[in-house]
Amino acid sequence: MDVTRRNFFAGALAATAVPTGARAMMAAVRKDPNLSVFMSDVHVACADVQTKWGAQPDYQNRLFEKAIDEILAMRPRPARVVVFGDVALWFGWHQDYERSQPGFNRLKAAGIDVFVTTGNHDHREPLFKAHPRQAEITPVPGRFVSVVDLGTADLLLMDSLKENPEGEGSWNEVSGALDQKQQDWLKEWAKNAKRPFFVGAHHQPEEVLIDKTRIASAFVDCPRFVGYVHGHNHRWRKNWYHDESYSRHPVKRSVCLPSTGWWGDVGYAVMRTFADRAELRLVENDFFFPKPLAAGELRPREWDEILSENRASAHMTFPF
């Protein structure tokens, strides 16, 4: 049954603390098969890891855990959480992935599916070890690719990491791309799609190219392609793309997700799919740059203005 936009988001985003002793009841809470949460740029860190910049900061871990608390408090709960990369802080250390596991395990214990892909701060080998199911479900071996059922649409979650061959502990390229195997698989899926689908990856459309054309423009004529979802920029930002000819009408939409806890727009997004559309809503927990304020520091006015402006543009619709 369709519901009003106001009633849907009022119910989905209601966040109250989950009692510690309520684990036996958690699995009994109704899940909405059309409801999903999108996270990106989680950047959870193990503070014990020493880097060339010293010990890793871990304030972002608390914001990640806050997001987990809020997701588990939703009524109904989302059927799935999708993580659009940068699970680790800087260098893809296995200790960072181990530090994030309790949060993801809380979601799984509640019956919520978790799908993960890579960002430019991740490394595949330790991330696969932390999320072995991803290696089992990927249609492109060796890459974090998932076909995520969003209810009335699909999300094709791609792997845009350009990985340093030195692996864990090394610095990757900041920019992203899809290798040829992923491009070929994605083009074949688009050609045979039976229902609406999104494409998602860590990097923005200008870097995720299909045959040298930015991805949102490459599929502008695909009748089932709905839009593109990404992270990387730590900003709640909407955009639209055309076929680059400036001679025809079709456009496709894209959205950049906030960081779950590192810097910039801090939060996540909630999507619900309907028969004829998908609706996405920003849940913003803070804004700061480049890190939270220390005790006694004066909060810049610009930070609160950004929060206010984001609240005014927190909703987005993708027509099918």
C-alpha positions in Angstrom: 0.0 0.0 0.0 1.3 3.4 -0.9 1.6 5.9 1.9 2.1 9.7 2.0 5.6 10.9 1.8 5.3 12.6 5.2 3.9 9.5 7.0 6.5 7.2 5.4 9.5 9.2 6.5 8.0 10.1 9.9 7.8 6.3 10.6 11.0 5.2 9.0 13.2 7.8 10.6 11.8 7.6 14.2 14.9 6.8 16.3 14.6 5.8 19.9 17.2 3.8 21.9 17.0 0.0 21.7 17.3 -1.5 25.1 20.3 -3.7 25.6 18.2 -6.7 26.8 15.9 -6.6 23.7 17.9 -8.8 21.4 15.4 -11.6 21.6 12.8 -9.2 20.2 14.9 -7.6 17.6 14.3 -10.2 14.9 10.6 -10.0 15.4 10.4 -6.4 14.4 8.8 -6.1 11.0 11.1 -5.3 8.1 10.0 -3.4 5.0 11.2 -5.1 1.8 11.0 -1.7 0.0 13.1 0.2 2.6 16.9 0.5 2.4 19.6 2.6 4.2 22.6 3.9 2.2 25.8 4.6 4.0 29.1 5.8 2.6 32.6 6.9 3.8 32.2 5.2 7.1 36.0 5.5 7.8 35.9 3.4 11.0 39.4 3.2 12.5 41.3 1.2 15.0 43.1 3.8 17.1 45.9 1.3 17.9 47.2 1.5 14.3 50.1 3.8 13.9 50.6 5.5 10.6 53.0 8.1 9.1 50.6 10.7 10.6 50.6 9.1 14.1 47.8 7.1 15.7 44.5 7.0 13.7 41.7 9.2 15.0 38.5 7.4 16.0 35.9 10.0 16.7 34.1 8.8 13.5 33.5 5.4 15.2 30.9 6.9 17.5 29.0 8.5 14.7 29.0 5.1 12.9 27.6 3.5 16.0 25.0 6.3 16.3 23.8 5.5 12.8 23.6 1.8 13.6 21.5 2.7 16.7 19.1 4.8 14.6 18.7 2.1 11.9 17.9 -0.5 14.5 15.3 1.9 16.0 13.4 2.4 12.8 9.9 1.0 12.7 9.6 -0.8 10.4 13.2 -1.6 9.9 15.0 -1.5 6.6 15.5 -4.9 4.9 19.0 -3.9 3.9 21.9 -1.5 4.5 24.2 -0.7 1.5 27.7 0.7 2.2 29.2 2.6 -0.7 32.8 2.3 0.2 35.6 3.7 2.3 34.8 1.3 5.2 38.4 1.8 6.5 39.9 5.1 7.4 43.1 5.6 5.3 45.0 2.5 4.3 42.6 -0.4 4.4 44.1 -2.0 7.5 42.4 -5.3 8.6 42.2 -3.8 12.1 39.9 -1.1 10.8 37.6 -3.7 9.3 37.7 -5.7 12.6 36.7 -2.5 14.5 33.7 -2.0 12.2 32.5 -5.6 12.5 30.5 -5.2 15.7 28.3 -2.6 14.2 27.6 -4.6 11.0 27.1 -7.7 13.1 24.3 -5.9 15.0 22.5 -5.2 11.8 22.9 -8.8 10.7 21.7 -10.1 14.0 18.5 -8.1 13.5 18.0 -9.8 10.1 19.1 -6.8 8.1 21.2 -7.7 5.0 24.5 -5.8 4.6 26.1 -5.1 1.2 29.5 -3.5 0.9 31.7 -2.2 -1.9 35.1 -0.6 -2.0 36.2 3.0 -1.8 39.6 4.5 -2.5 40.7 4.0 1.1 39.9 0.2 1.1 41.8 -2.8 0.1 40.1 -5.8 -1.3 41.8 -8.7 0.4 41.1 -7.7 4.0 37.7 -6.4 3.1 36.7 -9.7 1.6 38.0 -11.4 4.8 35.7 -9.2 6.8 32.7 -9.6 4.4 33.2 -13.1 2.9 29.6 -13.2 1.6 30.6 -10.5 -0.9 33.0 -13.0 -2.6 30.2 -15.5 -2.8 27.6 -13.3 -4.4 29.6 -11.2 -6.8 29.0 -11.8 -10.5 32.5 -10.4 -11.3 35.0 -12.5 -9.5 37.5 -10.6 -7.4 35.4 -7.4 -7.4 32.9 -6.1 -4.9 29.8 -6.3 -7.2 26.3 -7.0 -5.9 22.8 -7.1 -7.4 20.8 -5.7 -4.5 17.0 -6.2 -4.5 15.6 -2.8 -3.3 12.0 -4.1 -3.4 10.5 -2.8 -6.7 13.9 -2.0 -8.3 17.5 -3.3 -8.3 20.8 -1.6 -7.3 23.9 -2.7 -9.2 26.6 -2.0 -6.7 30.0 -1.7 -8.5 33.6 -1.7 -7.4 35.4 1.5 -8.5 38.6 1.1 -6.5 41.9 1.6 -8.4 44.0 -0.4 -6.0 47.6 -0.1 -5.2 49.2 -3.5 -5.9 51.1 -3.3 -2.6 47.8 -4.0 -0.8 46.9 -3.5 2.8 48.6 -0.5 4.3 49.4 1.2 1.0 47.8 4.4 -0.4 45.5 4.0 -3.4 44.7 6.4 -6.2 42.0 8.8 -5.1 40.2 8.7 -8.4 38.1 5.7 -9.4 37.2 3.6 -12.5 35.4 0.4 -13.5 37.6 -2.3 -15.1 36.6 -3.8 -18.4 35.1 -6.9 -16.9 32.7 -4.8 -14.8 31.9 -2.6 -17.7 31.0 -5.6 -19.9 28.9 -7.2 -17.2 27.1 -3.9 -16.5 26.3 -3.3 -20.2 24.9 -6.8 -20.6 22.7 -6.4 -17.5 21.4 -3.0 -18.7 20.5 -4.5 -22.1 18.5 -7.3 -20.5 17.1 -5.5 -17.5 13.5 -6.6 -16.7 12.7 -3.9 -14.1 14.0 -0.5 -12.9 17.6 -0.4 -11.7 20.1 2.0 -10.2 23.8 1.8 -10.5 26.0 2.7 -7.5 29.7 2.9 -6.7 32.0 4.9 -4.5 33.1 7.4 -7.0 31.2 10.2 -8.9 29.9 9.7 -12.4 32.6 11.7 -14.0 35.1 9.0 -13.0 33.0 5.9 -13.4 33.0 5.6 -17.2 31.3 3.2 -19.6 33.2 3.1 -22.9 34.7 6.5 -22.0 31.3 8.1 -21.3 30.3 9.0 -17.7 28.0 6.3 -16.4 24.8 8.4 -16.0 25.1 9.7 -19.5 26.0 6.3 -21.0 22.7 4.8 -19.9 20.5 7.8 -20.6 18.7 5.9 -23.3 18.3 2.7 -21.3 14.6 2.6 -20.4 15.1 0.7 -17.1 18.0 2.8 -15.8 16.8 5.1 -13.0 19.8 6.9 -11.6 23.3 6.7 -10.1 24.2 6.8 -6.4 27.7 7.4 -5.0 29.8 8.6 -2.1 33.4 9.9 -2.0 32.7 13.6 -1.7 31.2 13.6 1.8 28.3 15.9 0.6 24.6 15.6 0.1 24.4 16.7 -3.5 21.9 16.1 -6.3 22.7 16.3 -10.0 21.4 15.3 -13.4 23.0 14.1 -16.6 22.1 14.0 -20.3 23.5 12.3 -23.4 26.1 15.1 -23.9 24.6 15.9 -27.4 22.4 18.8 -26.1 19.8 17.8 -28.8 17.4 15.4 -26.9 15.2 15.4 -23.9 16.2 12.4 -21.7 18.0 13.1 -18.4 19.0 10.8 -15.5 19.5 11.8 -11.9 22.4 11.1 -9.5 23.0 11.7 -5.8 26.1 12.0 -3.6 25.7 10.5 -0.1 27.1 12.1 3.1 29.9 10.6 5.1 28.7 8.5 8.0 31.1 10.1 10.3 34.4 11.4 8.9 33.9 15.0 7.8 31.5 17.2 5.8 27.9 16.3 5.7 27.6 13.5 8.3 24.8 11.0 8.2 23.2 8.6 5.8 20.2 8.3 3.4 17.0 6.2 3.5 15.3 5.0 0.3 11.9 3.5 -0.2 10.8 2.1 -3.5 7.2 2.2 -4.8 5.7 0.8 -8.0 6.4 4.0 -10.0 9.3 5.7 -8.2 11.9 5.6 -5.4 12.1 8.3 -2.7 15.4 9.1 -1.0 15.7 11.1 2.2 18.8 12.5 3.9 19.3 11.9 7.6 22.0 14.3 8.6 23.5 14.0 12.1 26.0 16.9 11.8 28.3 19.0 9.7 32.0 19.6 10.6 35.3 20.2 8.8 37.9 19.0 9.0 37.0 17.4 12.4 34.6 17.9 15.3 35.2 20.9 17.5 37.4 20.6 20.6 36.1 21.6 23.9 35.7 25.4 24.1 35.9 26.0 20.3 33.3 28.3 18.8 31.1 26.5 16.2 31.3 28.3 12.9 28.0 29.8 11.7 28.5 28.3 8.2 28.3 24.8 9.6 24.7 25.4 10.8 23.7 27.2 7.7 24.8 24.1 5.7 22.7 21.9 8.0 19.7 24.2 7.5 20.0 24.2 3.7 20.4 20.5 3.6 17.2 20.0 5.6 15.4 22.1 3.0 16.6 19.9 0.2 16.7 16.5 2.0 14.2 14.8 -0.2 14.8 13.3 -3.7 12.5 11.4 -6.1 13.7 9.0 -8.8 10.7 8.3 -11.3 10.6 4.8 -12.8 
